PDB file of C-alpha atoms in Angstrom:
ATOM      1  CA  MET R   1      23.164 -21.682  -3.767  1.00 90.00           C
ATOM      2  CA  ARG R   2      20.143 -21.756  -1.647  1.00 96.00           C
ATOM      3  CA  ARG R   3      20.168 -18.060  -1.433  1.00 98.00           C
ATOM      4  CA  ALA R   4      17.645 -15.935   0.951  1.00 98.00           C
ATOM      5  CA  ILE R   5      16.666 -11.844   1.758  1.00 98.00           C
ATOM      6  CA  PHE R   6      15.463 -11.037   5.323  1.00 98.00           C
ATOM      7  CA  PRO R   7      13.756  -7.614   4.588  1.00 97.00           C
ATOM      8  CA  GLY R   8      12.597  -5.294   6.867  1.00 96.00           C
ATOM      9  CA  SER R   9      12.728  -1.561   7.677  1.00 95.00           C
ATOM     10  CA  PHE R  10      15.300  -2.246  10.800  1.00 97.00           C
ATOM     11  CA  ASP R  11      14.868   0.939  12.298  1.00 96.00           C
ATOM     12  CA  PRO R  12      16.058  -0.395  14.735  1.00 96.00           C
ATOM     13  CA  LEU R  13      17.606  -3.756  14.673  1.00 97.00           C
ATOM     14  CA  THR R  14      16.432  -6.039  17.034  1.00 96.00           C
ATOM     15  CA  LEU R  15      18.182  -8.719  19.015  1.00 96.00           C
ATOM     16  CA  GLY R  16      14.308 -10.254  17.946  1.00 95.00           C
ATOM     17  CA  HIS R  17      16.013  -9.560  14.396  1.00 96.00           C
ATOM     18  CA  HIS R  18      18.918 -10.250  15.553  1.00 96.00           C
ATOM     19  CA  ASP R  19      18.274 -13.770  16.659  1.00 96.00           C
ATOM     20  CA  ILE R  20      16.572 -14.601  13.513  1.00 96.00           C
ATOM     21  CA  ILE R  21      19.629 -13.670  11.348  1.00 97.00           C
ATOM     22  CA  LEU R  22      21.830 -16.041  13.497  1.00 96.00           C
ATOM     23  CA  ARG R  23      18.945 -18.546  13.104  1.00 96.00           C
ATOM     24  CA  GLY R  24      19.231 -17.664   9.502  1.00 96.00           C
ATOM     25  CA  ILE R  25      22.305 -18.326   8.539  1.00 97.00           C
ATOM     26  CA  THR R  26      22.356 -22.015   9.262  1.00 96.00           C
ATOM     27  CA  LEU R  27      19.901 -22.326   6.733  1.00 97.00           C
ATOM     28  CA  PHE R  28      21.596 -21.145   3.973  1.00 98.00           C
ATOM     29  CA  ASP R  29      24.393 -20.400   1.712  1.00 97.00           C
ATOM     30  CA  GLU R  30      24.114 -16.094   1.887  1.00 98.00           C
ATOM     31  CA  LEU R  31      21.520 -14.472   3.999  1.00 98.00           C
ATOM     32  CA  ILE R  32      20.782 -10.873   2.437  1.00 98.00           C
ATOM     33  CA  ILE R  33      19.621  -9.115   4.554  1.00 98.00           C
ATOM     34  CA  ALA R  34      17.609  -6.176   2.558  1.00 98.00           C
ATOM     35  CA  ILE R  35      16.366  -2.880   4.567  1.00 98.00           C
ATOM     36  CA  GLY R  36      13.538  -1.441   2.143  1.00 94.00           C
ATOM     37  CA  VAL R  37      13.231   1.918   1.988  1.00 92.00           C
ATOM     38  CA  ASN R  38       9.389   3.344   2.110  1.00 84.00           C
ATOM     39  CA  ALA R  39       9.600   7.133   1.722  1.00 77.00           C
ATOM     40  CA  GLU R  40       6.433   7.478   2.751  1.00 83.00           C
ATOM     41  CA  LYS R  41       7.558   6.442   6.324  1.00 86.00           C
ATOM     42  CA  LYS R  42       9.065   8.450   9.342  1.00 91.00           C
ATOM     43  CA  TYR R  43      11.967   6.352  10.675  1.00 94.00           C
ATOM     44  CA  MET R  44      14.056   6.921  13.866  1.00 95.00           C
ATOM     45  CA  PHE R  45      17.397   6.087  12.090  1.00 95.00           C
ATOM     46  CA  SER R  46      18.946   7.475   9.573  1.00 94.00           C
ATOM     47  CA  LEU R  47      19.553   4.176   6.663  1.00 95.00           C
ATOM     48  CA  GLU R  48      23.232   5.192   6.934  1.00 96.00           C
ATOM     49  CA  GLU R  49      22.581   4.169  10.683  1.00 96.00           C
ATOM     50  CA  ARG R  50      20.457   0.765   9.996  1.00 96.00           C
ATOM     51  CA  THR R  51      23.031  -0.082   7.419  1.00 97.00           C
ATOM     52  CA  ARG R  52      25.589   0.602  10.135  1.00 97.00           C
ATOM     53  CA  PHE R  53      24.313  -1.079  13.139  1.00 97.00           C
ATOM     54  CA  ILE R  54      23.495  -4.371  11.030  1.00 98.00           C
ATOM     55  CA  SER R  55      27.067  -4.163   8.777  1.00 97.00           C
ATOM     56  CA  GLU R  56      28.669  -3.577  12.358  1.00 97.00           C
ATOM     57  CA  ALA R  57      26.501  -6.535  14.432  1.00 97.00           C
ATOM     58  CA  PHE R  58      27.684  -8.815  11.481  1.00 97.00           C
ATOM     59  CA  LYS R  59      31.660  -7.711  10.030  1.00 96.00           C
ATOM     60  CA  ASP R  60      32.761 -11.195  10.695  1.00 96.00           C
ATOM     61  CA  GLU R  61      30.332 -13.440   9.240  1.00 97.00           C
ATOM     62  CA  PRO R  62      30.911 -14.128   5.358  1.00 97.00           C
ATOM     63  CA  LYS R  63      27.439 -15.074   4.757  1.00 97.00           C
ATOM     64  CA  ILE R  64      25.545 -11.930   5.844  1.00 98.00           C
ATOM     65  CA  LYS R  65      24.974  -9.212   3.447  1.00 98.00           C
ATOM     66  CA  VAL R  66      23.409  -5.600   3.815  1.00 98.00           C
ATOM     67  CA  VAL R  67      21.937  -4.506   1.146  1.00 98.00           C
ATOM     68  CA  THR R  68      19.210  -1.472   0.419  1.00 97.00           C
ATOM     69  CA  TYR R  69      16.182  -1.704  -1.860  1.00 96.00           C
ATOM     70  CA  LYS R  70      13.038  -0.620  -2.785  1.00 95.00           C
ATOM     71  CA  GLY R  71       9.204  -1.776  -4.543  1.00 93.00           C
ATOM     72  CA  LEU R  72       8.231  -5.001  -3.926  1.00 93.00           C
ATOM     73  CA  THR R  73      10.351  -7.748  -2.039  1.00 95.00           C
ATOM     74  CA  ILE R  74       9.479 -10.031  -4.589  1.00 95.00           C
ATOM     75  CA  ASP R  75      10.894  -8.093  -7.534  1.00 96.00           C
ATOM     76  CA  PHE R  76      14.113  -7.125  -5.978  1.00 97.00           C
ATOM     77  CA  CYS R  77      14.274 -11.270  -4.953  1.00 97.00           C
ATOM     78  CA  LYS R  78      14.186 -11.310  -8.796  1.00 96.00           C
ATOM     79  CA  GLU R  79      17.255  -9.291  -8.954  1.00 97.00           C
ATOM     80  CA  VAL R  80      20.168 -10.976  -6.296  1.00 97.00           C
ATOM     81  CA  GLU R  81      18.854 -14.658  -7.969  1.00 96.00           C
ATOM     82  CA  ALA R  82      17.204 -15.394  -4.195  1.00 97.00           C
ATOM     83  CA  HIS R  83      14.753 -17.927  -3.828  1.00 97.00           C
ATOM     84  CA  PHE R  84      13.875 -18.045   0.325  1.00 98.00           C
ATOM     85  CA  ILE R  85      12.533 -14.909   2.214  1.00 98.00           C
ATOM     86  CA  LEU R  86      13.321 -15.207   5.198  1.00 98.00           C
ATOM     87  CA  ARG R  87      10.542 -13.270   8.044  1.00 97.00           C
ATOM     88  CA  GLY R  88      10.463 -14.264  12.240  1.00 95.00           C
ATOM     89  CA  LEU R  89       7.361 -14.542  14.425  1.00 93.00           C
ATOM     90  CA  ARG R  90       6.643 -12.906  17.576  1.00 89.00           C
ATOM     91  CA  ASN R  91       3.478 -13.797  17.846  1.00 86.00           C
ATOM     92  CA  PRO R  92      -0.042 -14.755  16.537  1.00 86.00           C
ATOM     93  CA  GLY R  93      -0.708 -11.842  15.318  1.00 84.00           C
ATOM     94  CA  ASP R  94       2.541 -11.709  13.573  1.00 85.00           C
ATOM     95  CA  PHE R  95       1.538 -14.884  11.978  1.00 92.00           C
ATOM     96  CA  GLU R  96      -1.517 -13.980  10.242  1.00 91.00           C
ATOM     97  CA  PHE R  97       0.004 -11.431   8.900  1.00 91.00           C
ATOM     98  CA  GLU R  98       3.095 -12.408   7.505  1.00 91.00           C
ATOM     99  CA  LYS R  99       0.733 -15.684   5.668  1.00 93.00           C
ATOM    100  CA  ALA R 100      -1.048 -13.293   3.916  1.00 94.00           C
ATOM    101  CA  ILE R 101       2.485 -11.840   2.747  1.00 93.00           C
ATOM    102  CA  ALA R 102       3.665 -15.063   1.438  1.00 94.00           C
ATOM    103  CA  HIS R 103       0.981 -15.960   0.324  1.00 94.00           C
ATOM    104  CA  THR R 104       0.570 -12.959  -2.023  1.00 93.00           C
ATOM    105  CA  ASN R 105       4.311 -13.527  -2.760  1.00 92.00           C
ATOM    106  CA  ARG R 106       3.670 -16.775  -3.745  1.00 92.00           C
ATOM    107  CA  GLU R 107       1.085 -15.739  -6.281  1.00 92.00           C
ATOM    108  CA  LEU R 108       3.000 -13.448  -7.627  1.00 91.00           C
ATOM    109  CA  SER R 109       6.084 -15.687  -7.702  1.00 93.00           C
ATOM    110  CA  GLU R 110       8.043 -19.142  -7.165  1.00 90.00           C
ATOM    111  CA  ILE R 111       9.571 -17.862  -3.901  1.00 95.00           C
ATOM    112  CA  GLU R 112       8.820 -19.441  -0.832  1.00 96.00           C
ATOM    113  CA  THR R 113       8.748 -17.615   2.466  1.00 97.00           C
ATOM    114  CA  VAL R 114      10.849 -19.528   5.097  1.00 97.00           C
ATOM    115  CA  PHE R 115       9.370 -18.702   9.125  1.00 97.00           C
ATOM    116  CA  LEU R 116      11.360 -18.495  11.838  1.00 96.00           C
ATOM    117  CA  LEU R 117      10.026 -17.798  15.642  1.00 94.00           C
ATOM    118  CA  THR R 118      12.003 -15.926  17.991  1.00 91.00           C
ATOM    119  CA  SER R 119      13.754 -17.387  20.834  1.00 89.00           C
ATOM    120  CA  SER R 120      11.367 -17.185  23.361  1.00 84.00           C
ATOM    121  CA  GLY R 121      13.181 -14.499  25.900  1.00 87.00           C
ATOM    122  CA  LYS R 122      13.072 -12.449  22.598  1.00 88.00           C
ATOM    123  CA  SER R 123       9.789 -12.929  21.174  1.00 86.00           C
ATOM    124  CA  PHE R 124       8.494  -9.552  23.428  1.00 89.00           C
ATOM    125  CA  ILE R 125      11.208  -6.810  21.759  1.00 91.00           C
ATOM    126  CA  SER R 126       9.959  -5.559  18.391  1.00 92.00           C
ATOM    127  CA  SER R 127      11.712  -2.046  16.654  1.00 94.00           C
ATOM    128  CA  SER R 128       8.382  -0.050  17.541  1.00 94.00           C
ATOM    129  CA  ILE R 129       8.972  -0.887  21.324  1.00 95.00           C
ATOM    130  CA  VAL R 130      12.717  -0.385  20.844  1.00 96.00           C
ATOM    131  CA  ARG R 131      11.885   3.140  19.235  1.00 95.00           C
ATOM    132  CA  ASP R 132       9.650   4.311  22.215  1.00 96.00           C
ATOM    133  CA  VAL R 133      11.326   2.878  24.743  1.00 96.00           C
ATOM    134  CA  ILE R 134      14.437   5.516  23.550  1.00 96.00           C
ATOM    135  CA  ARG R 135      12.023   8.611  22.693  1.00 95.00           C
ATOM    136  CA  ASN R 136      11.809   8.407  26.529  1.00 96.00           C
ATOM    137  CA  GLY R 137      14.803   7.833  27.460  1.00 94.00           C
ATOM    138  CA  GLY R 138      14.349   4.605  29.024  1.00 95.00           C
ATOM    139  CA  ASP R 139      17.479   1.477  28.635  1.00 95.00           C
ATOM    140  CA  TYR R 140      17.083   0.195  25.216  1.00 95.00           C
ATOM    141  CA  THR R 141      20.250  -1.489  25.531  1.00 94.00           C
ATOM    142  CA  GLY R 142      18.862  -4.622  27.165  1.00 94.00           C
ATOM    143  CA  LEU R 143      16.899  -4.733  23.827  1.00 95.00           C
ATOM    144  CA  VAL R 144      19.423  -4.874  20.888  1.00 96.00           C
ATOM    145  CA  PRO R 145      22.517  -5.522  20.041  1.00 94.00           C
ATOM    146  CA  LYS R 146      25.720  -3.429  21.130  1.00 94.00           C
ATOM    147  CA  THR R 147      25.877  -2.574  17.648  1.00 94.00           C
ATOM    148  CA  VAL R 148      23.084   0.399  18.378  1.00 95.00           C
ATOM    149  CA  ARG R 149      23.785   3.265  19.567  1.00 87.00           C
ATOM    150  CA  VAL R 150      21.517   6.160  20.281  1.00 84.00           C
ATOM    151  CA  GLN R 151      24.376   9.206  19.629  1.00 70.00           C
TER     152      GLN R 151
END
């Protein structure tokens, strides 16, 4: 079975993430959306909200599981027997950052990282931009799936 994880904080899930996930499920038998928990980070949305946003967005996709994890991503991969990490790239800066992580992960394990470029119409979207739009009362609805709603 080709099992991959798509790790991230998803604070919140964006249309860029959504794009990578939909395209990623065509490559793998199972895609685990792995929400990383970092005690050092201050999130806009609770872990429960982030899990709900993702679970609702993909509720009709049997190849997708949504889970949370702590610690090193490669350790989590070993725990769930995933041999691939899926990552999305928006720009050259993302590539350089992700390349360093992928090389480190490969040095520490046998896990391969698979990169997908975000679709051109979504490459400008990031969770930090979405959070800034929300904080400032802007219309964020064109940047996130319908399941992401501020209460």
